[in-house]
């Protein structure tokens, strides 16, 4: 199975500041069709996960441009600029290139 | 609008079978895949398996021998069964719709406790 190593475990950021979360996979996430099925989800407290970024860098509908994704192959990053109170929660990366699908262990974002 | 709702027993005895139902509305099970994801208390997310639009299934190899996913398209329902559930099966179980590999809609989740 593909292991997704997500860092840091937790992050405390000032309002208006910037956050960066990394996710590394144990093997390349480039599919044989050339696409990279790597995504970011946010789980706000007491809620179900919600999609933020799909296929590395594409923002899902309604996601503010403060969120951006980058990376390739095995190394990926989620950046959040101008952090707002509504951004707090647990962030998870997910790969769906290989079966079984696997999630990162999560990063808890706290607002100072 | 698109909705998914999980239902099932909140308490399961160790070594018993867990049966959950995901009832969907606003889309057809013959057009979209539906996945199951679980989350132990205070921990991360684990993909369990999926029901494809054409009735095919895929399972997490770690659970495969104990896991079964089925559906009733006439009732817009997808079912999850996990045999021989132990205490590590305690957690919140979610169903989610896959839309071109994106999990775009999720149910609210159902909490299951495995305890005698």
PDB file of C-alpha atoms in Angstrom:
ATOM      1  CA  UNK A   1       0.000   0.000   0.000  1.00  0.00           C
ATOM      2  CA  UNK A   2       1.109   3.589  -0.632  1.00  0.00           C
ATOM      3  CA  UNK A   3       2.118   5.269   2.611  1.00  0.00           C
ATOM      4  CA  UNK A   4       1.338   8.983   2.849  1.00  0.00           C
ATOM      5  CA  UNK A   5       3.617  10.801   5.282  1.00  0.00           C
ATOM      6  CA  UNK A   6       2.115  14.115   6.277  1.00  0.00           C
ATOM      7  CA  UNK A   7       3.933  16.853   8.207  1.00  0.00           C
ATOM      8  CA  UNK A   8       3.714  18.639  10.529  1.00  0.00           C
ATOM      9  CA  UNK A   9       1.338  16.882  12.910  1.00  0.00           C
ATOM     10  CA  UNK A  10       0.114  20.250  14.153  1.00  0.00           C
ATOM     11  CA  UNK A  11       0.553  23.859  13.219  1.00  0.00           C
ATOM     12  CA  UNK A  12      -0.266  27.086  15.076  1.00  0.00           C
ATOM     13  CA  UNK A  13      -0.613  30.159  12.890  1.00  0.00           C
ATOM     14  CA  UNK A  14      -1.449  33.794  13.516  1.00  0.00           C
ATOM     15  CA  UNK A  15      -4.553  35.204  11.929  1.00  0.00           C
ATOM     16  CA  UNK A  16      -3.514  36.622   8.601  1.00  0.00           C
ATOM     17  CA  UNK A  17      -0.393  34.483   8.547  1.00  0.00           C
ATOM     18  CA  UNK A  18       0.667  31.643   6.288  1.00  0.00           C
ATOM     19  CA  UNK A  19       0.614  27.868   6.749  1.00  0.00           C
ATOM     20  CA  UNK A  20       2.332  25.132   4.799  1.00  0.00           C
ATOM     21  CA  UNK A  21       1.594  21.406   5.002  1.00  0.00           C
ATOM     22  CA  UNK A  22       3.640  18.716   3.320  1.00  0.00           C
ATOM     23  CA  UNK A  23       2.681  15.257   2.146  1.00  0.00           C
ATOM     24  CA  UNK A  24       5.094  12.684   0.802  1.00  0.00           C
ATOM     25  CA  UNK A  25       4.091   9.390  -0.790  1.00  0.00           C
ATOM     26  CA  UNK A  26       6.070   6.145  -0.676  1.00  0.00           C
ATOM     27  CA  UNK A  27       5.769   5.795  -4.457  1.00  0.00           C
ATOM     28  CA  UNK A  28       5.019   8.009  -7.384  1.00  0.00           C
ATOM     29  CA  UNK A  29       1.399   9.117  -7.683  1.00  0.00           C
ATOM     30  CA  UNK A  30       1.590   9.610 -11.438  1.00  0.00           C
ATOM     31  CA  UNK A  31      -1.005   7.307 -12.971  1.00  0.00           C
ATOM     32  CA  UNK A  32      -0.297   5.389 -16.169  1.00  0.00           C
ATOM     33  CA  UNK A  33      -2.660   7.840 -17.902  1.00  0.00           C
ATOM     34  CA  UNK A  34      -0.392  10.743 -16.910  1.00  0.00           C
ATOM     35  CA  UNK A  35      -2.693  12.215 -14.260  1.00  0.00           C
ATOM     36  CA  UNK A  36      -1.719  12.567 -10.602  1.00  0.00           C
ATOM     37  CA  UNK A  37      -4.602  11.707  -8.319  1.00  0.00           C
ATOM     38  CA  UNK A  38      -3.565  13.593  -5.225  1.00  0.00           C
ATOM     39  CA  UNK A  39      -6.009  15.681  -3.197  1.00  0.00           C
ATOM     40  CA  UNK A  40      -6.356  17.749  -0.040  1.00  0.00           C
ATOM     41  CA  UNK A  41      -9.305  17.677   2.373  1.00  0.00           C
ATOM     42  CA  UNK A  42     -10.194  19.776   5.385  1.00  0.00           C
ATOM     43  CA  UNK A  43     -12.204  18.408   8.276  1.00  0.00           C
ATOM     44  CA  UNK A  44     -13.547  21.236  10.416  1.00  0.00           C
ATOM     45  CA  UNK A  45     -14.360  20.425  14.049  1.00  0.00           C
ATOM     46  CA  UNK A  46     -17.423  18.205  14.310  1.00  0.00           C
ATOM     47  CA  UNK A  47     -17.898  18.071  10.547  1.00  0.00           C
ATOM     48  CA  UNK A  48     -17.336  15.661   7.679  1.00  0.00           C
ATOM     49  CA  UNK A  49     -14.274  16.160   5.485  1.00  0.00           C
ATOM     50  CA  UNK A  50     -14.604  18.611   2.609  1.00  0.00           C
ATOM     51  CA  UNK A  51     -12.617  18.756  -0.601  1.00  0.00           C
ATOM     52  CA  UNK A  52     -10.191  21.646  -0.981  1.00  0.00           C
ATOM     53  CA  UNK A  53      -7.747  20.785  -3.747  1.00  0.00           C
ATOM     54  CA  UNK A  54      -7.903  18.013  -6.338  1.00  0.00           C
ATOM     55  CA  UNK A  55      -5.260  16.645  -8.705  1.00  0.00           C
ATOM     56  CA  UNK A  56      -2.459  18.447  -6.881  1.00  0.00           C
ATOM     57  CA  UNK A  57      -3.323  22.055  -7.644  1.00  0.00           C
ATOM     58  CA  UNK A  58      -6.969  22.537  -8.688  1.00  0.00           C
ATOM     59  CA  UNK A  59      -9.183  24.348  -6.212  1.00  0.00           C
ATOM     60  CA  UNK A  60     -12.605  22.804  -5.754  1.00  0.00           C
ATOM     61  CA  UNK A  61     -15.701  24.906  -6.312  1.00  0.00           C
ATOM     62  CA  UNK A  62     -16.066  27.633  -3.684  1.00  0.00           C
ATOM     63  CA  UNK A  63     -12.581  27.217  -2.204  1.00  0.00           C
ATOM     64  CA  UNK A  64     -10.909  30.620  -1.780  1.00  0.00           C
ATOM     65  CA  UNK A  65      -7.702  31.372  -3.653  1.00  0.00           C
ATOM     66  CA  UNK A  66      -5.921  31.618  -0.300  1.00  0.00           C
ATOM     67  CA  UNK A  67      -5.534  27.860  -0.677  1.00  0.00           C
ATOM     68  CA  UNK A  68      -3.031  26.526  -3.189  1.00  0.00           C
ATOM     69  CA  UNK A  69      -1.554  23.131  -3.909  1.00  0.00           C
ATOM     70  CA  UNK A  70       1.669  22.193  -5.622  1.00  0.00           C
ATOM     71  CA  UNK A  71       4.039  19.303  -6.113  1.00  0.00           C
ATOM     72  CA  UNK A  72       4.664  16.308  -8.310  1.00  0.00           C
ATOM     73  CA  UNK A  73       5.609  12.660  -8.195  1.00  0.00           C
ATOM     74  CA  UNK A  74       5.950  11.951  -4.484  1.00  0.00           C
ATOM     75  CA  UNK A  75       6.157  15.383  -2.851  1.00  0.00           C
ATOM     76  CA  UNK A  76       3.230  17.712  -2.407  1.00  0.00           C
ATOM     77  CA  UNK A  77       2.468  20.895  -0.496  1.00  0.00           C
ATOM     78  CA  UNK A  78      -0.638  22.765   0.588  1.00  0.00           C
ATOM     79  CA  UNK A  79      -0.201  26.476   1.284  1.00  0.00           C
ATOM     80  CA  UNK A  80      -2.716  28.668   3.036  1.00  0.00           C
ATOM     81  CA  UNK A  81      -2.176  32.416   2.975  1.00  0.00           C
ATOM     82  CA  UNK A  82      -3.997  35.098   4.997  1.00  0.00           C
ATOM     83  CA  UNK A  83      -5.211  32.468   7.450  1.00  0.00           C
ATOM     84  CA  UNK A  84      -8.741  33.070   8.752  1.00  0.00           C
ATOM     85  CA  UNK A  85     -10.567  31.616  11.782  1.00  0.00           C
ATOM     86  CA  UNK A  86     -12.665  29.370   9.505  1.00  0.00           C
ATOM     87  CA  UNK A  87      -9.489  27.591   8.333  1.00  0.00           C
ATOM     88  CA  UNK A  88      -8.976  25.782  11.606  1.00  0.00           C
ATOM     89  CA  UNK A  89      -9.359  22.019  11.520  1.00  0.00           C
ATOM     90  CA  UNK A  90      -7.618  18.858  10.387  1.00  0.00           C
ATOM     91  CA  UNK A  91      -6.088  18.720   6.929  1.00  0.00           C
ATOM     92  CA  UNK A  92      -5.634  15.397   5.142  1.00  0.00           C
ATOM     93  CA  UNK A  93      -3.944  14.461   1.927  1.00  0.00           C
ATOM     94  CA  UNK A  94      -5.357  11.579  -0.118  1.00  0.00           C
ATOM     95  CA  UNK A  95      -3.971   9.585  -3.011  1.00  0.00           C
ATOM     96  CA  UNK A  96      -6.335   7.768  -5.341  1.00  0.00           C
ATOM     97  CA  UNK A  97      -3.802   6.748  -8.006  1.00  0.00           C
ATOM     98  CA  UNK A  98      -3.226   3.353  -6.427  1.00  0.00           C
ATOM     99  CA  UNK A  99      -5.523   0.918  -4.632  1.00  0.00           C
ATOM    100  CA  UNK A 100      -6.165   0.915  -1.787  1.00  0.00           C
ATOM    101  CA  UNK A 101      -6.720   4.636  -1.521  1.00  0.00           C
ATOM    102  CA  UNK A 102      -4.698   6.027   1.368  1.00  0.00           C
ATOM    103  CA  UNK A 103      -4.857   9.175   3.453  1.00  0.00           C
ATOM    104  CA  UNK A 104      -2.136  11.051   5.238  1.00  0.00           C
ATOM    105  CA  UNK A 105      -2.287  10.996   9.022  1.00  0.00           C
ATOM    106  CA  UNK A 106      -3.528  14.574   9.201  1.00  0.00           C
ATOM    107  CA  UNK A 107      -2.329  18.028  10.266  1.00  0.00           C
ATOM    108  CA  UNK A 108      -4.179  19.989  12.918  1.00  0.00           C
ATOM    109  CA  UNK A 109      -4.228  23.712  12.170  1.00  0.00           C
ATOM    110  CA  UNK A 110      -4.760  25.956  15.156  1.00  0.00           C
ATOM    111  CA  UNK A 111      -5.198  29.701  15.118  1.00  0.00           C
ATOM    112  CA  UNK A 112      -3.126  31.693  17.566  1.00  0.00           C
TER     113      UNK A 112
ATOM    114  CA  UNK B   1     -29.794  18.483  -3.932  1.00  0.00           C
ATOM    115  CA  UNK B   2     -27.184  15.808  -3.362  1.00  0.00           C
ATOM    116  CA  UNK B   3     -27.375  14.156   0.047  1.00  0.00           C
ATOM    117  CA  UNK B   4     -25.959  11.058   1.662  1.00  0.00           C
ATOM    118  CA  UNK B   5     -27.021   9.778   5.057  1.00  0.00           C
ATOM    119  CA  UNK B   6     -25.526   6.904   7.016  1.00  0.00           C
ATOM    120  CA  UNK B   7     -27.595   4.851   9.424  1.00  0.00           C
ATOM    121  CA  UNK B   8     -27.068   1.816  11.602  1.00  0.00           C
ATOM    122  CA  UNK B   9     -26.667   0.598  15.169  1.00  0.00           C
ATOM    123  CA  UNK B  10     -24.644   2.798  17.470  1.00  0.00           C
ATOM    124  CA  UNK B  11     -23.422  -0.174  19.490  1.00  0.00           C
ATOM    125  CA  UNK B  12     -22.018  -3.473  18.289  1.00  0.00           C
ATOM    126  CA  UNK B  13     -20.746  -6.335  20.421  1.00  0.00           C
ATOM    127  CA  UNK B  14     -17.181  -7.530  19.801  1.00  0.00           C
ATOM    128  CA  UNK B  15     -16.922 -10.265  17.145  1.00  0.00           C
ATOM    129  CA  UNK B  16     -20.362  -9.382  15.782  1.00  0.00           C
ATOM    130  CA  UNK B  17     -21.191  -8.075  12.318  1.00  0.00           C
ATOM    131  CA  UNK B  18     -21.636  -4.376  11.658  1.00  0.00           C
ATOM    132  CA  UNK B  19     -24.275  -3.447   9.100  1.00  0.00           C
ATOM    133  CA  UNK B  20     -24.605   0.141   7.908  1.00  0.00           C
ATOM    134  CA  UNK B  21     -26.749   1.787   5.262  1.00  0.00           C
ATOM    135  CA  UNK B  22     -25.973   4.844   3.163  1.00  0.00           C
ATOM    136  CA  UNK B  23     -29.149   6.365   1.717  1.00  0.00           C
ATOM    137  CA  UNK B  24     -28.530   8.809  -1.099  1.00  0.00           C
ATOM    138  CA  UNK B  25     -30.658  11.393  -2.857  1.00  0.00           C
ATOM    139  CA  UNK B  26     -30.126  13.864  -5.660  1.00  0.00           C
ATOM    140  CA  UNK B  27     -28.107  11.479  -7.809  1.00  0.00           C
ATOM    141  CA  UNK B  28     -28.224   7.939  -9.149  1.00  0.00           C
ATOM    142  CA  UNK B  29     -26.170   5.019  -7.889  1.00  0.00           C
ATOM    143  CA  UNK B  30     -25.958   3.819 -11.496  1.00  0.00           C
ATOM    144  CA  UNK B  31     -24.077   6.999 -12.437  1.00  0.00           C
ATOM    145  CA  UNK B  32     -21.755   7.641  -9.479  1.00  0.00           C
ATOM    146  CA  UNK B  33     -19.488   5.553  -7.263  1.00  0.00           C
ATOM    147  CA  UNK B  34     -20.002   5.580  -3.498  1.00  0.00           C
ATOM    148  CA  UNK B  35     -17.186   4.953  -1.019  1.00  0.00           C
ATOM    149  CA  UNK B  36     -17.002   4.134   2.671  1.00  0.00           C
ATOM    150  CA  UNK B  37     -14.443   5.830   4.930  1.00  0.00           C
ATOM    151  CA  UNK B  38     -14.040   5.371   8.655  1.00  0.00           C
ATOM    152  CA  UNK B  39     -12.392   7.411  11.375  1.00  0.00           C
ATOM    153  CA  UNK B  40     -11.464   6.127  14.842  1.00  0.00           C
ATOM    154  CA  UNK B  41     -12.075   8.660  17.612  1.00  0.00           C
ATOM    155  CA  UNK B  42      -9.456  11.392  17.507  1.00  0.00           C
ATOM    156  CA  UNK B  43      -7.621   9.727  14.627  1.00  0.00           C
ATOM    157  CA  UNK B  44      -7.291   9.937  10.875  1.00  0.00           C
ATOM    158  CA  UNK B  45      -9.302   8.700   7.924  1.00  0.00           C
ATOM    159  CA  UNK B  46      -9.210   5.168   6.513  1.00  0.00           C
ATOM    160  CA  UNK B  47     -10.601   4.192   3.131  1.00  0.00           C
ATOM    161  CA  UNK B  48     -12.625   1.008   3.375  1.00  0.00           C
ATOM    162  CA  UNK B  49     -13.997   0.337  -0.073  1.00  0.00           C
ATOM    163  CA  UNK B  50     -16.306   1.438  -2.849  1.00  0.00           C
ATOM    164  CA  UNK B  51     -19.377   0.498  -4.842  1.00  0.00           C
ATOM    165  CA  UNK B  52     -18.969   1.443  -8.464  1.00  0.00           C
ATOM    166  CA  UNK B  53     -21.787   2.773 -10.648  1.00  0.00           C
ATOM    167  CA  UNK B  54     -21.851  -0.545 -12.524  1.00  0.00           C
ATOM    168  CA  UNK B  55     -22.111  -2.688  -9.392  1.00  0.00           C
ATOM    169  CA  UNK B  56     -18.437  -3.645  -9.128  1.00  0.00           C
ATOM    170  CA  UNK B  57     -16.750  -3.349  -5.750  1.00  0.00           C
ATOM    171  CA  UNK B  58     -13.225  -2.649  -4.482  1.00  0.00           C
ATOM    172  CA  UNK B  59     -12.008  -3.186  -0.947  1.00  0.00           C
ATOM    173  CA  UNK B  60      -9.145  -2.167   1.274  1.00  0.00           C
ATOM    174  CA  UNK B  61      -6.915  -5.229   1.343  1.00  0.00           C
ATOM    175  CA  UNK B  62      -6.474  -4.843   5.107  1.00  0.00           C
ATOM    176  CA  UNK B  63     -10.197  -5.458   5.572  1.00  0.00           C
ATOM    177  CA  UNK B  64     -11.085  -7.394   2.445  1.00  0.00           C
ATOM    178  CA  UNK B  65     -11.814 -10.758   4.011  1.00  0.00           C
ATOM    179  CA  UNK B  66     -14.291  -9.239   6.465  1.00  0.00           C
ATOM    180  CA  UNK B  67     -15.816  -6.508   4.327  1.00  0.00           C
ATOM    181  CA  UNK B  68     -18.776  -6.543   2.011  1.00  0.00           C
ATOM    182  CA  UNK B  69     -20.371  -3.655   0.122  1.00  0.00           C
ATOM    183  CA  UNK B  70     -23.644  -4.063  -1.747  1.00  0.00           C
ATOM    184  CA  UNK B  71     -26.506  -1.886  -2.948  1.00  0.00           C
ATOM    185  CA  UNK B  72     -30.197  -1.638  -3.754  1.00  0.00           C
ATOM    186  CA  UNK B  73     -30.550   0.847  -6.581  1.00  0.00           C
ATOM    187  CA  UNK B  74     -34.353   0.857  -6.304  1.00  0.00           C
ATOM    188  CA  UNK B  75     -34.033   2.185  -2.764  1.00  0.00           C
ATOM    189  CA  UNK B  76     -30.980   4.394  -3.463  1.00  0.00           C
ATOM    190  CA  UNK B  77     -29.049   2.600  -0.776  1.00  0.00           C
ATOM    191  CA  UNK B  78     -25.516   1.284  -0.393  1.00  0.00           C
ATOM    192  CA  UNK B  79     -24.743  -1.203   2.358  1.00  0.00           C
ATOM    193  CA  UNK B  80     -21.597  -1.897   4.342  1.00  0.00           C
ATOM    194  CA  UNK B  81     -21.043  -5.081   6.301  1.00  0.00           C
ATOM    195  CA  UNK B  82     -17.992  -5.766   8.414  1.00  0.00           C
ATOM    196  CA  UNK B  83     -17.669  -9.205   9.993  1.00  0.00           C
ATOM    197  CA  UNK B  84     -15.949  -9.995  13.291  1.00  0.00           C
ATOM    198  CA  UNK B  85     -15.714  -6.365  14.340  1.00  0.00           C
ATOM    199  CA  UNK B  86     -13.341  -5.703  17.211  1.00  0.00           C
ATOM    200  CA  UNK B  87     -12.814  -2.672  19.445  1.00  0.00           C
ATOM    201  CA  UNK B  88     -10.549  -1.094  16.835  1.00  0.00           C
ATOM    202  CA  UNK B  89     -13.676  -0.824  14.678  1.00  0.00           C
ATOM    203  CA  UNK B  90     -15.023   1.891  16.966  1.00  0.00           C
ATOM    204  CA  UNK B  91     -15.338   5.175  15.137  1.00  0.00           C
ATOM    205  CA  UNK B  92     -17.332   7.301  12.740  1.00  0.00           C
ATOM    206  CA  UNK B  93     -18.274   5.747   9.428  1.00  0.00           C
ATOM    207  CA  UNK B  94     -18.837   7.980   6.418  1.00  0.00           C
ATOM    208  CA  UNK B  95     -20.166   7.349   2.947  1.00  0.00           C
ATOM    209  CA  UNK B  96     -19.098   9.715   0.226  1.00  0.00           C
ATOM    210  CA  UNK B  97     -19.872  10.233  -3.431  1.00  0.00           C
ATOM    211  CA  UNK B  98     -17.097  10.006  -5.976  1.00  0.00           C
ATOM    212  CA  UNK B  99     -17.408  12.466  -8.827  1.00  0.00           C
ATOM    213  CA  UNK B 100     -14.563  11.919 -11.325  1.00  0.00           C
ATOM    214  CA  UNK B 101     -12.250  10.725  -8.533  1.00  0.00           C
ATOM    215  CA  UNK B 102     -13.311  13.590  -6.258  1.00  0.00           C
ATOM    216  CA  UNK B 103     -15.157  12.952  -3.023  1.00  0.00           C
ATOM    217  CA  UNK B 104     -17.449  15.928  -3.487  1.00  0.00           C
ATOM    218  CA  UNK B 105     -20.293  15.105  -1.084  1.00  0.00           C
ATOM    219  CA  UNK B 106     -20.115  13.340   2.247  1.00  0.00           C
ATOM    220  CA  UNK B 107     -22.677  12.060   4.682  1.00  0.00           C
ATOM    221  CA  UNK B 108     -22.726  13.391   8.242  1.00  0.00           C
ATOM    222  CA  UNK B 109     -21.249  10.127   9.485  1.00  0.00           C
ATOM    223  CA  UNK B 110     -22.545   7.559  11.945  1.00  0.00           C
ATOM    224  CA  UNK B 111     -20.758   6.785  15.195  1.00  0.00           C
ATOM    225  CA  UNK B 112     -20.289   3.107  15.979  1.00  0.00           C
ATOM    226  CA  UNK B 113     -19.008   1.813  19.305  1.00  0.00           C
ATOM    227  CA  UNK B 114     -17.746  -1.747  19.628  1.00  0.00           C
ATOM    228  CA  UNK B 115     -18.221  -2.827  23.206  1.00  0.00           C
ATOM    229  CA  UNK B 116     -19.755  -5.570  25.297  1.00  0.00           C
TER     230      UNK B 116
END
